[in-house]
Amino acid sequence: MAFNWLNLAASTNLSWTSCYEGFQCARLSVPLLYSNHSAGEAQLALVKLPSKYSSGHANYRGPLLFNPGGPGNSGVQFVVDGAAYFRDILGPEYDLVGFDPRGVGATTPFLSVFKDPAEALQFYSTYPLVSEATETAFGQEFAQSQILGRLAFERAKEVAESVTSLTAANDMMSIIKAFGVDKLNYWGVSYGSVIGATFAAKYPDNVGRLVIDGVVNSHQWYGGRDEVGALVDADKALESIYEACVSSGPSACALHESSTALIAARVQKLIDKVRRAPVQVLTGNGTSLAFGVVDYNVLLTQLYATTFFPYRLAPAVFAALAQLERGDGSALFSGSTTQGIDSLSTCSYNSSEPYVAGVLDISLAVLCGDNTSPDVPTLEESYSWYQEATKQSPQFTGSYYGTHRGACAGWTIRGKDKLDASFATNTSYPLLIISNTLDPVTPITSARNMSAGFAGSVLLQQNSTGHMSMSGFSTCTAQAIRAYFADGILPAHATVCQPDGAIFEPLRGPTSPFPRAAQAEFHVGEGDLEGAVRALAMSGIFEKAGPVGIWRKMGMGWAAK
Protein backbone atom coordinates (compact mmCIF):
# COMPACT_ATOMS: atom_id res chain seq x y z
CA MET A 1 0.00 0.00 0.00
CA ALA A 2 1.48 3.33 -1.07
CA PHE A 3 1.87 6.19 1.36
CA ASN A 4 2.24 9.85 0.41
CA TRP A 5 5.03 11.09 2.64
CA LEU A 6 5.02 14.65 1.37
CA ASN A 7 1.46 15.09 2.65
CA LEU A 8 2.70 14.33 6.16
CA ALA A 9 3.82 17.46 8.00
CA ALA A 10 7.25 17.37 9.60
CA SER A 11 7.87 18.61 13.13
CA THR A 12 10.48 18.52 15.88
CA ASN A 13 8.18 16.18 17.78
CA LEU A 14 7.14 12.74 16.60
CA SER A 15 3.53 12.94 15.45
CA TRP A 16 2.56 9.47 14.28
CA THR A 17 -0.12 8.60 11.75
CA SER A 18 -1.31 5.24 10.47
CA CYS A 19 0.44 4.04 7.31
CA TYR A 20 1.03 0.93 5.25
CA GLU A 21 -0.72 -1.85 7.18
CA GLY A 22 -0.32 -1.93 10.93
CA PHE A 23 2.47 0.65 10.94
CA GLN A 24 2.77 4.28 11.99
CA CYS A 25 4.70 6.97 10.13
CA ALA A 26 6.17 10.35 11.08
CA ARG A 27 8.52 12.99 9.69
CA LEU A 28 11.04 14.49 12.09
CA SER A 29 12.64 17.89 11.46
CA VAL A 30 16.38 17.95 12.21
CA PRO A 31 19.24 20.31 11.32
CA LEU A 32 20.56 19.91 7.79
CA LEU A 33 24.04 20.26 9.28
CA TYR A 34 24.59 19.61 12.97
CA SER A 35 27.70 21.79 12.86
CA ASN A 36 25.71 24.73 11.47
CA HIS A 37 22.07 24.94 12.49
CA SER A 38 21.57 28.02 10.32
CA ALA A 39 22.11 25.90 7.18
CA GLY A 40 18.48 24.80 7.18
CA GLU A 41 16.54 21.68 8.03
CA ALA A 42 16.09 18.11 6.87
CA GLN A 43 13.00 15.98 7.34
CA LEU A 44 13.53 12.34 8.29
CA ALA A 45 10.99 9.73 7.23
CA LEU A 46 10.32 7.22 10.02
CA VAL A 47 8.15 4.14 10.25
CA LYS A 48 7.26 2.23 13.41
CA LEU A 49 5.75 -1.12 14.21
CA PRO A 50 4.60 -0.38 17.77
CA SER A 51 5.44 -2.62 20.67
CA LYS A 52 2.61 -4.72 21.99
CA TYR A 53 3.13 -2.89 25.27
CA SER A 54 2.29 0.72 26.01
CA SER A 55 5.09 3.13 26.88
CA GLY A 56 4.20 2.96 30.58
CA HIS A 57 4.24 -0.83 30.78
CA ALA A 58 7.06 -2.53 32.66
CA ASN A 59 7.83 -4.74 29.64
CA TYR A 60 8.14 -1.85 27.17
CA ARG A 61 11.76 -1.32 26.10
CA GLY A 62 11.45 1.68 23.80
CA PRO A 63 12.52 2.10 20.18
CA LEU A 64 14.88 -0.26 18.36
CA LEU A 65 16.30 1.33 15.21
CA PHE A 66 17.40 -0.60 12.11
CA ASN A 67 19.64 0.16 9.16
CA PRO A 68 19.85 -2.22 6.16
CA GLY A 69 23.18 -1.05 4.79
CA GLY A 70 24.01 0.16 1.33
CA PRO A 71 24.75 2.97 1.63
CA GLY A 72 21.60 4.14 -0.05
CA ASN A 73 18.98 1.66 1.13
CA SER A 74 15.68 2.65 2.70
CA GLY A 75 15.32 1.90 6.38
CA VAL A 76 11.59 2.55 6.09
CA GLN A 77 11.12 -0.12 3.43
CA PHE A 78 13.42 -2.49 5.29
CA VAL A 79 11.27 -2.37 8.42
CA VAL A 80 8.00 -2.52 6.48
CA ASP A 81 9.27 -5.63 4.67
CA GLY A 82 10.95 -7.26 7.64
CA ALA A 83 9.17 -6.19 10.82
CA ALA A 84 7.11 -9.36 11.11
CA TYR A 85 10.28 -11.47 10.98
CA PHE A 86 12.10 -9.18 13.41
CA ARG A 87 9.16 -9.37 15.79
CA ASP A 88 9.30 -13.17 15.71
CA ILE A 89 13.01 -13.13 16.57
CA LEU A 90 13.11 -10.25 19.05
CA GLY A 91 9.76 -10.46 20.77
CA PRO A 92 7.09 -7.78 21.36
CA GLU A 93 8.84 -5.43 23.79
CA TYR A 94 10.35 -2.92 21.36
CA ASP A 95 8.96 -0.41 18.92
CA LEU A 96 10.63 -1.50 15.66
CA VAL A 97 11.72 1.68 13.90
CA GLY A 98 13.11 2.29 10.44
CA PHE A 99 14.26 5.61 9.05
CA ASP A 100 15.43 6.74 5.65
CA PRO A 101 18.96 8.16 5.93
CA ARG A 102 19.79 11.43 4.21
CA GLY A 103 19.32 11.36 0.46
CA VAL A 104 17.33 8.12 0.62
CA GLY A 105 13.66 7.38 0.04
CA ALA A 106 11.21 9.81 1.59
CA THR A 107 13.72 11.80 3.66
CA THR A 108 14.14 15.33 2.35
CA PRO A 109 15.80 17.30 0.89
CA PHE A 110 16.22 14.94 -2.02
CA LEU A 111 19.67 14.30 -3.47
CA SER A 112 18.95 15.05 -7.11
CA VAL A 113 21.98 14.50 -9.35
CA PHE A 114 20.19 13.59 -12.59
CA LYS A 115 17.54 15.89 -14.02
CA ASP A 116 15.22 13.07 -15.11
CA PRO A 117 15.05 9.29 -15.67
CA ALA A 118 16.26 9.57 -19.25
CA GLU A 119 19.48 11.23 -18.15
CA ALA A 120 20.02 8.60 -15.45
CA LEU A 121 19.43 5.85 -18.00
CA GLN A 122 21.95 7.44 -20.34
CA PHE A 123 24.55 7.27 -17.57
CA TYR A 124 23.86 3.88 -16.00
CA SER A 125 23.18 1.91 -19.18
CA THR A 126 26.81 2.37 -20.24
CA TYR A 127 28.49 2.02 -16.82
CA PRO A 128 30.57 -1.21 -16.73
CA LEU A 129 29.63 -3.55 -13.91
CA VAL A 130 32.89 -5.52 -13.99
CA SER A 131 36.13 -3.58 -14.17
CA GLU A 132 37.98 -6.10 -16.33
CA ALA A 133 35.03 -7.04 -18.57
CA THR A 134 36.79 -5.40 -21.52
CA GLU A 135 40.14 -3.73 -22.11
CA THR A 136 38.53 -0.31 -21.68
CA ALA A 137 36.07 -1.09 -18.85
CA PHE A 138 38.25 0.21 -16.02
CA GLY A 139 39.01 3.44 -17.83
CA GLN A 140 35.34 3.88 -18.69
CA GLU A 141 34.34 3.42 -15.05
CA PHE A 142 36.92 6.04 -14.10
CA ALA A 143 35.71 8.51 -16.74
CA GLN A 144 32.04 8.05 -15.88
CA SER A 145 32.74 8.42 -12.17
CA GLN A 146 34.26 11.81 -12.96
CA ILE A 147 31.12 12.76 -14.88
CA LEU A 148 28.95 11.72 -11.94
CA GLY A 149 31.11 13.67 -9.51
CA ARG A 150 30.87 16.78 -11.66
CA LEU A 151 27.08 16.49 -11.95
CA ALA A 152 26.78 16.11 -8.17
CA PHE A 153 29.03 19.10 -7.53
CA GLU A 154 27.11 21.33 -9.94
CA ARG A 155 23.60 20.24 -8.98
CA ALA A 156 23.52 18.81 -5.44
CA LYS A 157 26.62 19.91 -3.53
CA GLU A 158 24.86 21.43 -0.50
CA VAL A 159 22.62 18.41 0.00
CA ALA A 160 25.46 15.95 -0.62
CA GLU A 161 27.52 17.63 2.11
CA SER A 162 24.87 16.50 4.62
CA VAL A 163 24.65 12.90 3.37
CA THR A 164 27.19 11.13 5.59
CA SER A 165 27.51 8.37 8.16
CA LEU A 166 28.11 10.91 10.92
CA THR A 167 24.92 12.71 9.95
CA ALA A 168 23.04 9.41 10.17
CA ALA A 169 24.48 8.81 13.64
CA ASN A 170 23.50 12.34 14.70
CA ASP A 171 20.04 11.75 13.26
CA MET A 172 19.67 8.61 15.37
CA MET A 173 20.50 10.69 18.43
CA SER A 174 17.77 13.13 17.41
CA ILE A 175 15.33 10.26 16.92
CA ILE A 176 15.84 8.70 20.34
CA LYS A 177 15.60 12.13 21.97
CA ALA A 178 12.27 12.63 20.19
CA PHE A 179 11.17 9.31 21.69
CA GLY A 180 12.13 10.68 25.10
CA VAL A 181 14.99 8.25 25.76
CA ASP A 182 18.74 8.74 25.96
CA LYS A 183 20.04 5.27 25.01
CA LEU A 184 20.11 3.90 21.47
CA ASN A 185 18.97 0.36 20.71
CA TYR A 186 20.13 -0.51 17.22
CA TRP A 187 20.63 -3.35 14.75
CA GLY A 188 22.72 -2.38 11.74
CA VAL A 189 23.89 -4.73 9.00
CA SER A 190 26.57 -4.36 6.34
CA TYR A 191 27.23 -0.63 5.83
CA GLY A 192 24.81 -0.12 8.74
CA SER A 193 27.71 -1.30 10.90
CA VAL A 194 29.55 1.92 10.00
CA ILE A 195 26.61 3.99 11.23
CA GLY A 196 26.43 1.93 14.42
CA ALA A 197 30.16 2.19 15.06
CA THR A 198 30.06 5.91 14.34
CA PHE A 199 27.27 6.39 16.88
CA ALA A 200 29.15 4.36 19.49
CA ALA A 201 32.29 6.41 18.90
CA LYS A 202 30.50 9.78 18.95
CA TYR A 203 28.01 8.99 21.72
CA PRO A 204 29.59 6.23 23.86
CA ASP A 205 27.47 7.15 26.88
CA ASN A 206 24.25 6.77 24.90
CA VAL A 207 24.64 3.15 23.83
CA GLY A 208 21.84 0.86 24.95
CA ARG A 209 21.77 -2.43 23.03
CA LEU A 210 23.78 -2.10 19.82
CA VAL A 211 24.30 -4.93 17.31
CA ILE A 212 26.45 -4.60 14.20
CA ASP A 213 26.42 -7.55 11.81
CA GLY A 214 28.46 -7.99 8.63
CA VAL A 215 31.02 -5.52 9.88
CA VAL A 216 32.92 -2.94 7.84
CA ASN A 217 36.32 -1.79 9.08
CA SER A 218 35.32 1.79 9.92
CA HIS A 219 38.94 2.90 10.28
CA GLN A 220 39.54 2.07 6.62
CA TRP A 221 36.10 3.36 5.59
CA TYR A 222 36.81 6.87 6.84
CA GLY A 223 40.34 6.65 5.46
CA GLY A 224 38.97 6.09 1.97
CA ARG A 225 40.59 2.68 1.51
CA ASP A 226 38.06 0.15 2.78
CA GLU A 227 38.65 -2.04 -0.26
CA VAL A 228 41.91 -3.01 1.45
CA GLY A 229 41.09 -6.34 3.08
CA ALA A 230 37.38 -6.27 2.20
CA LEU A 231 37.59 -9.14 -0.29
CA VAL A 232 40.09 -11.32 1.54
CA ASP A 233 37.49 -14.11 1.96
CA ALA A 234 35.50 -13.60 -1.26
CA ASP A 235 37.14 -16.35 -3.32
CA LYS A 236 37.14 -18.64 -0.27
CA ALA A 237 33.38 -18.07 0.02
CA LEU A 238 32.86 -19.33 -3.54
CA GLU A 239 35.10 -22.31 -2.83
CA SER A 240 32.97 -23.17 0.21
CA ILE A 241 29.84 -23.19 -1.96
CA TYR A 242 31.58 -25.61 -4.30
CA GLU A 243 32.40 -27.76 -1.26
CA ALA A 244 28.74 -27.71 -0.22
CA CYS A 245 27.79 -28.78 -3.74
CA VAL A 246 30.18 -31.74 -3.58
CA SER A 247 28.73 -32.79 -0.22
CA SER A 248 25.10 -32.38 -1.22
CA GLY A 249 24.91 -34.91 -4.03
CA PRO A 250 23.68 -34.61 -7.63
CA SER A 251 20.00 -34.40 -6.71
CA ALA A 252 20.53 -31.20 -4.71
CA CYS A 253 23.22 -29.39 -6.70
CA ALA A 254 23.00 -29.18 -10.48
CA LEU A 255 26.77 -28.71 -10.84
CA HIS A 256 27.64 -31.65 -8.59
CA GLU A 257 31.04 -33.24 -9.11
CA SER A 258 33.33 -35.38 -7.01
CA SER A 259 35.65 -32.45 -6.24
CA THR A 260 35.58 -28.69 -5.97
CA ALA A 261 38.27 -28.46 -8.64
CA LEU A 262 35.96 -30.07 -11.19
CA ILE A 263 33.11 -27.68 -10.34
CA ALA A 264 35.45 -24.70 -10.50
CA ALA A 265 36.66 -25.84 -13.91
CA ARG A 266 33.09 -26.05 -15.24
CA VAL A 267 32.27 -22.57 -13.97
CA GLN A 268 35.49 -21.10 -15.35
CA LYS A 269 34.78 -22.66 -18.72
CA LEU A 270 31.41 -20.87 -18.74
CA ILE A 271 33.03 -17.58 -17.74
CA ASP A 272 35.55 -17.88 -20.56
CA LYS A 273 32.81 -18.83 -23.00
CA VAL A 274 30.48 -15.89 -22.35
CA ARG A 275 33.40 -13.48 -22.32
CA ARG A 276 34.21 -14.49 -25.90
CA ALA A 277 30.69 -15.20 -27.09
CA PRO A 278 27.76 -13.96 -24.96
CA VAL A 279 24.70 -16.20 -25.11
CA GLN A 280 21.59 -14.73 -26.69
CA VAL A 281 18.27 -15.06 -24.93
CA LEU A 282 14.91 -14.70 -26.63
CA THR A 283 11.82 -15.86 -24.77
CA GLY A 284 8.08 -15.38 -25.10
CA ASN A 285 6.33 -14.07 -28.16
CA GLY A 286 4.62 -10.99 -29.52
CA THR A 287 4.23 -8.16 -27.05
CA SER A 288 5.54 -10.35 -24.21
CA LEU A 289 8.81 -11.07 -26.00
CA ALA A 290 11.88 -10.71 -23.78
CA PHE A 291 15.41 -10.63 -25.09
CA GLY A 292 18.95 -9.97 -23.99
CA VAL A 293 22.34 -11.61 -23.57
CA VAL A 294 24.10 -13.47 -20.82
CA ASP A 295 27.59 -11.99 -20.92
CA TYR A 296 30.64 -11.69 -18.68
CA ASN A 297 29.07 -8.86 -16.64
CA VAL A 298 25.91 -10.85 -15.96
CA LEU A 299 27.67 -14.07 -15.05
CA LEU A 300 30.36 -12.57 -12.82
CA THR A 301 28.05 -10.28 -10.85
CA GLN A 302 25.54 -13.07 -10.29
CA LEU A 303 28.24 -15.48 -9.22
CA TYR A 304 29.55 -12.92 -6.73
CA ALA A 305 26.01 -12.18 -5.52
CA THR A 306 25.61 -15.88 -4.82
CA THR A 307 28.48 -15.73 -2.33
CA PHE A 308 26.53 -13.07 -0.42
CA PHE A 309 23.35 -15.17 -0.05
CA PRO A 310 24.26 -18.77 -0.88
CA TYR A 311 21.53 -20.46 1.15
CA ARG A 312 18.86 -18.65 -0.82
CA LEU A 313 20.51 -18.26 -4.21
CA ALA A 314 23.07 -21.00 -4.85
CA PRO A 315 20.70 -23.85 -5.78
CA ALA A 316 18.87 -21.70 -8.32
CA VAL A 317 21.97 -20.07 -9.76
CA PHE A 318 23.83 -23.37 -10.09
CA ALA A 319 20.82 -24.90 -11.85
CA ALA A 320 20.81 -21.95 -14.23
CA LEU A 321 24.54 -22.40 -14.86
CA ALA A 322 23.98 -26.05 -15.74
CA GLN A 323 21.33 -24.92 -18.21
CA LEU A 324 23.77 -22.37 -19.63
CA GLU A 325 26.25 -25.19 -20.26
CA ARG A 326 23.65 -26.61 -22.64
CA GLY A 327 23.51 -23.30 -24.49
CA ASP A 328 20.31 -22.05 -22.85
CA GLY A 329 20.72 -18.78 -20.96
CA SER A 330 17.02 -18.18 -20.34
CA ALA A 331 17.02 -19.23 -16.68
CA LEU A 332 20.04 -17.11 -15.85
CA PHE A 333 18.57 -14.18 -17.75
CA SER A 334 15.04 -14.45 -16.32
CA GLY A 335 16.46 -14.86 -12.84
CA SER A 336 18.57 -11.75 -13.22
CA THR A 337 17.52 -8.12 -13.14
CA THR A 338 19.30 -7.18 -16.35
CA GLN A 339 16.12 -5.71 -17.68
CA GLY A 340 15.46 -3.80 -14.45
CA ILE A 341 17.41 -0.71 -15.45
CA ASP A 342 14.70 0.00 -18.03
CA SER A 343 12.57 1.21 -15.12
CA LEU A 344 14.70 4.35 -15.09
CA SER A 345 13.10 5.36 -18.37
CA THR A 346 9.62 3.88 -17.95
CA CYS A 347 8.82 4.63 -14.33
CA SER A 348 6.15 7.16 -13.43
CA TYR A 349 7.93 10.48 -13.05
CA ASN A 350 6.46 13.75 -11.85
CA SER A 351 8.56 16.45 -13.50
CA SER A 352 7.49 18.97 -10.84
CA GLU A 353 9.46 17.03 -8.19
CA PRO A 354 13.23 16.48 -7.94
CA TYR A 355 14.31 13.21 -9.53
CA VAL A 356 16.42 10.71 -7.57
CA ALA A 357 17.81 7.67 -9.39
CA GLY A 358 18.96 6.17 -6.09
CA VAL A 359 21.99 4.21 -7.28
CA LEU A 360 25.60 5.41 -7.26
CA ASP A 361 24.33 8.97 -6.99
CA ILE A 362 23.35 8.22 -3.38
CA SER A 363 25.86 5.58 -2.33
CA LEU A 364 28.86 7.67 -3.40
CA ALA A 365 27.64 10.69 -1.44
CA VAL A 366 28.22 8.61 1.70
CA LEU A 367 31.06 6.34 0.64
CA CYS A 368 33.15 9.15 -0.84
CA GLY A 369 31.80 11.95 1.35
CA ASP A 370 32.90 10.14 4.53
CA ASN A 371 36.51 10.10 3.32
CA THR A 372 38.59 12.29 5.62
CA SER A 373 41.04 13.03 2.81
CA PRO A 374 40.05 15.73 0.30
CA ASP A 375 42.16 14.10 -2.42
CA VAL A 376 40.80 12.07 -5.32
CA PRO A 377 42.97 9.48 -7.05
CA THR A 378 44.36 9.77 -10.54
CA LEU A 379 43.61 7.02 -13.04
CA GLU A 380 47.02 5.50 -12.34
CA GLU A 381 46.52 5.60 -8.55
CA SER A 382 43.06 4.10 -8.80
CA TYR A 383 44.32 1.32 -11.03
CA SER A 384 47.16 0.54 -8.62
CA TRP A 385 44.60 0.24 -5.80
CA TYR A 386 42.54 -2.05 -8.00
CA GLN A 387 45.54 -4.25 -8.72
CA GLU A 388 46.31 -4.39 -5.00
CA ALA A 389 42.76 -5.56 -4.30
CA THR A 390 42.95 -8.28 -6.96
CA LYS A 391 45.63 -9.97 -4.89
CA GLN A 392 42.93 -10.67 -2.29
CA SER A 393 40.30 -11.79 -4.77
CA PRO A 394 41.33 -12.43 -8.37
CA GLN A 395 37.80 -13.67 -9.05
CA PHE A 396 35.64 -10.83 -7.77
CA THR A 397 37.58 -7.59 -7.40
CA GLY A 398 36.32 -6.45 -10.79
CA SER A 399 32.71 -6.95 -9.68
CA TYR A 400 33.27 -4.85 -6.56
CA TYR A 401 35.73 -2.05 -7.17
CA GLY A 402 34.02 -0.08 -9.93
CA THR A 403 30.73 0.29 -8.06
CA HIS A 404 32.46 0.93 -4.76
CA ARG A 405 35.67 2.77 -3.91
CA GLY A 406 36.78 2.99 -7.55
CA ALA A 407 33.73 5.11 -8.33
CA CYS A 408 34.96 7.81 -5.91
CA ALA A 409 37.58 8.92 -8.44
CA GLY A 410 35.55 11.96 -9.47
CA TRP A 411 33.66 12.69 -6.23
CA THR A 412 35.18 15.78 -4.62
CA ILE A 413 32.34 16.59 -2.19
CA ARG A 414 33.04 15.85 1.47
CA GLY A 415 30.71 15.91 4.44
CA LYS A 416 30.56 19.21 6.31
CA ASP A 417 30.10 17.57 9.71
CA LYS A 418 33.37 15.96 10.82
CA LEU A 419 33.78 12.98 13.14
CA ASP A 420 36.01 13.87 16.07
CA ALA A 421 35.92 10.63 18.01
CA SER A 422 37.71 7.31 18.35
CA PHE A 423 36.64 3.78 17.51
CA ALA A 424 38.61 2.69 20.57
CA THR A 425 36.37 3.63 23.49
CA ASN A 426 34.28 2.48 26.43
CA THR A 427 30.55 2.43 25.79
CA SER A 428 27.75 2.60 28.32
CA TYR A 429 26.81 -0.96 27.35
CA PRO A 430 28.97 -3.45 25.44
CA LEU A 431 28.29 -4.00 21.75
CA LEU A 432 27.35 -7.35 20.22
CA ILE A 433 29.35 -7.78 17.01
CA ILE A 434 28.50 -10.59 14.58
CA SER A 435 30.36 -12.02 11.62
CA ASN A 436 30.18 -15.06 9.40
CA THR A 437 33.28 -17.22 9.04
CA LEU A 438 33.41 -16.52 5.30
CA ASP A 439 31.88 -13.18 4.37
CA PRO A 440 32.68 -12.09 0.78
CA VAL A 441 32.74 -8.34 1.48
CA THR A 442 32.94 -7.73 5.24
CA PRO A 443 35.40 -10.37 6.45
CA ILE A 444 35.63 -11.53 10.03
CA THR A 445 39.00 -9.76 10.31
CA SER A 446 37.11 -6.45 10.10
CA ALA A 447 34.77 -7.54 12.89
CA ARG A 448 37.74 -8.50 15.04
CA ASN A 449 39.32 -5.11 14.38
CA MET A 450 36.20 -3.21 15.44
CA SER A 451 35.55 -5.44 18.46
CA ALA A 452 39.09 -4.81 19.69
CA GLY A 453 38.35 -1.09 19.88
CA PHE A 454 35.03 -1.18 21.73
CA ALA A 455 35.78 -2.21 25.29
CA GLY A 456 33.75 -5.16 26.55
CA SER A 457 32.22 -5.95 23.18
CA VAL A 458 31.77 -9.57 22.17
CA LEU A 459 32.34 -10.98 18.70
CA LEU A 460 29.95 -13.80 17.85
CA GLN A 461 31.10 -15.92 14.92
CA GLN A 462 28.54 -17.75 12.80
CA ASN A 463 30.25 -20.64 11.03
CA SER A 464 28.67 -20.13 7.65
CA THR A 465 29.27 -18.51 4.28
CA GLY A 466 27.49 -15.33 3.23
CA HIS A 467 27.19 -11.63 3.92
CA MET A 468 25.98 -11.00 7.50
CA SER A 469 24.49 -13.66 9.72
CA MET A 470 20.95 -13.53 8.39
CA SER A 471 22.14 -14.57 4.94
CA GLY A 472 21.91 -18.03 6.45
CA PHE A 473 20.02 -19.41 9.37
CA SER A 474 21.31 -20.24 12.80
CA THR A 475 18.99 -20.62 15.75
CA CYS A 476 22.06 -20.24 17.95
CA THR A 477 22.77 -16.77 16.53
CA ALA A 478 19.12 -15.76 16.78
CA GLN A 479 19.02 -16.87 20.42
CA ALA A 480 22.08 -14.73 21.14
CA ILE A 481 20.50 -11.70 19.47
CA ARG A 482 17.24 -12.21 21.34
CA ALA A 483 19.01 -12.64 24.70
CA TYR A 484 21.04 -9.49 24.10
CA PHE A 485 18.10 -7.27 23.19
CA ALA A 486 15.70 -8.80 25.72
CA ASP A 487 17.93 -9.15 28.76
CA GLY A 488 21.29 -7.60 27.91
CA ILE A 489 22.98 -11.01 28.00
CA LEU A 490 26.10 -11.28 25.87
CA PRO A 491 27.37 -14.62 24.57
CA ALA A 492 30.63 -15.93 25.95
CA HIS A 493 33.78 -14.74 24.23
CA ALA A 494 34.86 -16.94 21.30
CA THR A 495 31.33 -18.31 20.85
CA VAL A 496 30.87 -19.96 17.45
CA CYS A 497 27.31 -20.62 16.29
CA GLN A 498 26.68 -23.34 13.72
CA PRO A 499 24.12 -22.93 10.92
CA ASP A 500 20.95 -25.01 11.14
CA GLY A 501 21.46 -26.58 7.73
CA ALA A 502 23.65 -26.85 4.66
CA ILE A 503 23.57 -24.55 1.64
CA PHE A 504 22.00 -27.12 -0.71
CA GLU A 505 19.79 -28.74 1.90
CA PRO A 506 16.20 -29.18 0.65
CA LEU A 507 14.06 -26.37 1.97
CA ARG A 508 11.11 -27.08 4.21
CA GLY A 509 7.99 -25.15 3.41
CA PRO A 510 6.05 -24.20 0.28
CA THR A 511 7.50 -25.04 -3.11
CA SER A 512 8.66 -22.26 -5.41
CA PRO A 513 9.78 -21.77 -9.03
CA PHE A 514 13.41 -21.88 -7.92
CA PRO A 515 14.75 -23.93 -5.01
CA ARG A 516 15.13 -21.65 -1.99
CA ALA A 517 13.47 -18.74 -3.76
CA ALA A 518 11.80 -15.97 -1.81
CA GLN A 519 8.67 -17.11 -0.02
CA ALA A 520 7.10 -14.46 2.17
CA GLU A 521 4.57 -17.11 3.19
CA PHE A 522 7.25 -18.72 5.33
CA HIS A 523 6.45 -16.19 8.05
CA VAL A 524 5.77 -18.03 11.29
CA GLY A 525 4.30 -17.19 14.64
CA GLU A 526 6.21 -15.93 17.66
CA GLY A 527 8.05 -18.59 19.56
CA ASP A 528 9.23 -20.67 16.59
CA LEU A 529 12.70 -19.17 16.51
CA GLU A 530 14.17 -21.65 14.03
CA GLY A 531 11.29 -21.06 11.63
CA ALA A 532 11.57 -17.31 12.05
CA VAL A 533 15.28 -17.31 11.22
CA ARG A 534 14.74 -19.45 8.13
CA ALA A 535 11.87 -17.25 7.03
CA LEU A 536 13.96 -14.11 7.38
CA ALA A 537 16.91 -15.63 5.52
CA MET A 538 14.68 -16.74 2.67
CA SER A 539 12.69 -13.48 2.48
CA GLY A 540 15.30 -11.74 0.34
CA ILE A 541 15.05 -8.41 2.14
CA PHE A 542 18.75 -8.37 3.02
CA GLU A 543 19.67 -8.64 -0.65
CA LYS A 544 18.80 -4.96 -1.04
CA ALA A 545 21.79 -4.18 1.16
CA GLY A 546 25.37 -3.60 0.08
CA PRO A 547 26.82 -4.11 -3.40
CA VAL A 548 24.10 -6.57 -4.39
CA GLY A 549 21.50 -3.85 -3.92
CA ILE A 550 23.51 -1.48 -6.10
CA TRP A 551 23.94 -4.10 -8.83
CA ARG A 552 20.22 -4.75 -8.89
CA LYS A 553 19.42 -1.07 -9.23
CA MET A 554 21.94 -0.85 -12.06
CA GLY A 555 20.48 -3.87 -13.81
CA MET A 556 22.50 -6.82 -12.54
CA GLY A 557 22.31 -9.40 -9.80
CA TRP A 558 20.19 -12.44 -9.16
CA ALA A 559 16.53 -12.04 -8.32
CA ALA A 560 15.11 -15.41 -7.32
CA LYS A 561 11.44 -15.50 -8.08
Tab-separated table of C-alpha atoms in Angstrom, residues 46-52 62-66 79-80 83 86-87 92-99:
chain	number	residue	atom	x	y	z
A	46	LEU	CA	10.318	7.224	10.021
A	47	VAL	CA	8.150	4.138	10.254
A	48	LYS	CA	7.265	2.230	13.411
A	49	LEU	CA	5.753	-1.122	14.213
A	50	PRO	CA	4.605	-0.375	17.767
A	51	SER	CA	5.444	-2.624	20.665
A	52	LYS	CA	2.608	-4.716	21.989
A	62	GLY	CA	11.453	1.681	23.802
A	63	PRO	CA	12.519	2.099	20.176
A	64	LEU	CA	14.880	-0.259	18.358
A	65	LEU	CA	16.303	1.327	15.209
A	66	PHE	CA	17.395	-0.597	12.109
A	79	VAL	CA	11.273	-2.372	8.419
A	80	VAL	CA	8.002	-2.519	6.480
A	83	ALA	CA	9.175	-6.190	10.816
A	86	PHE	CA	12.103	-9.184	13.410
A	87	ARG	CA	9.160	-9.372	15.791
A	92	PRO	CA	7.095	-7.780	21.363
A	93	GLU	CA	8.843	-5.431	23.795
A	94	TYR	CA	10.351	-2.916	21.356
A	95	ASP	CA	8.959	-0.411	18.916
A	96	LEU	CA	10.627	-1.503	15.663
A	97	VAL	CA	11.722	1.676	13.896
A	98	GLY	CA	13.112	2.288	10.437
A	99	PHE	CA	14.259	5.614	9.052
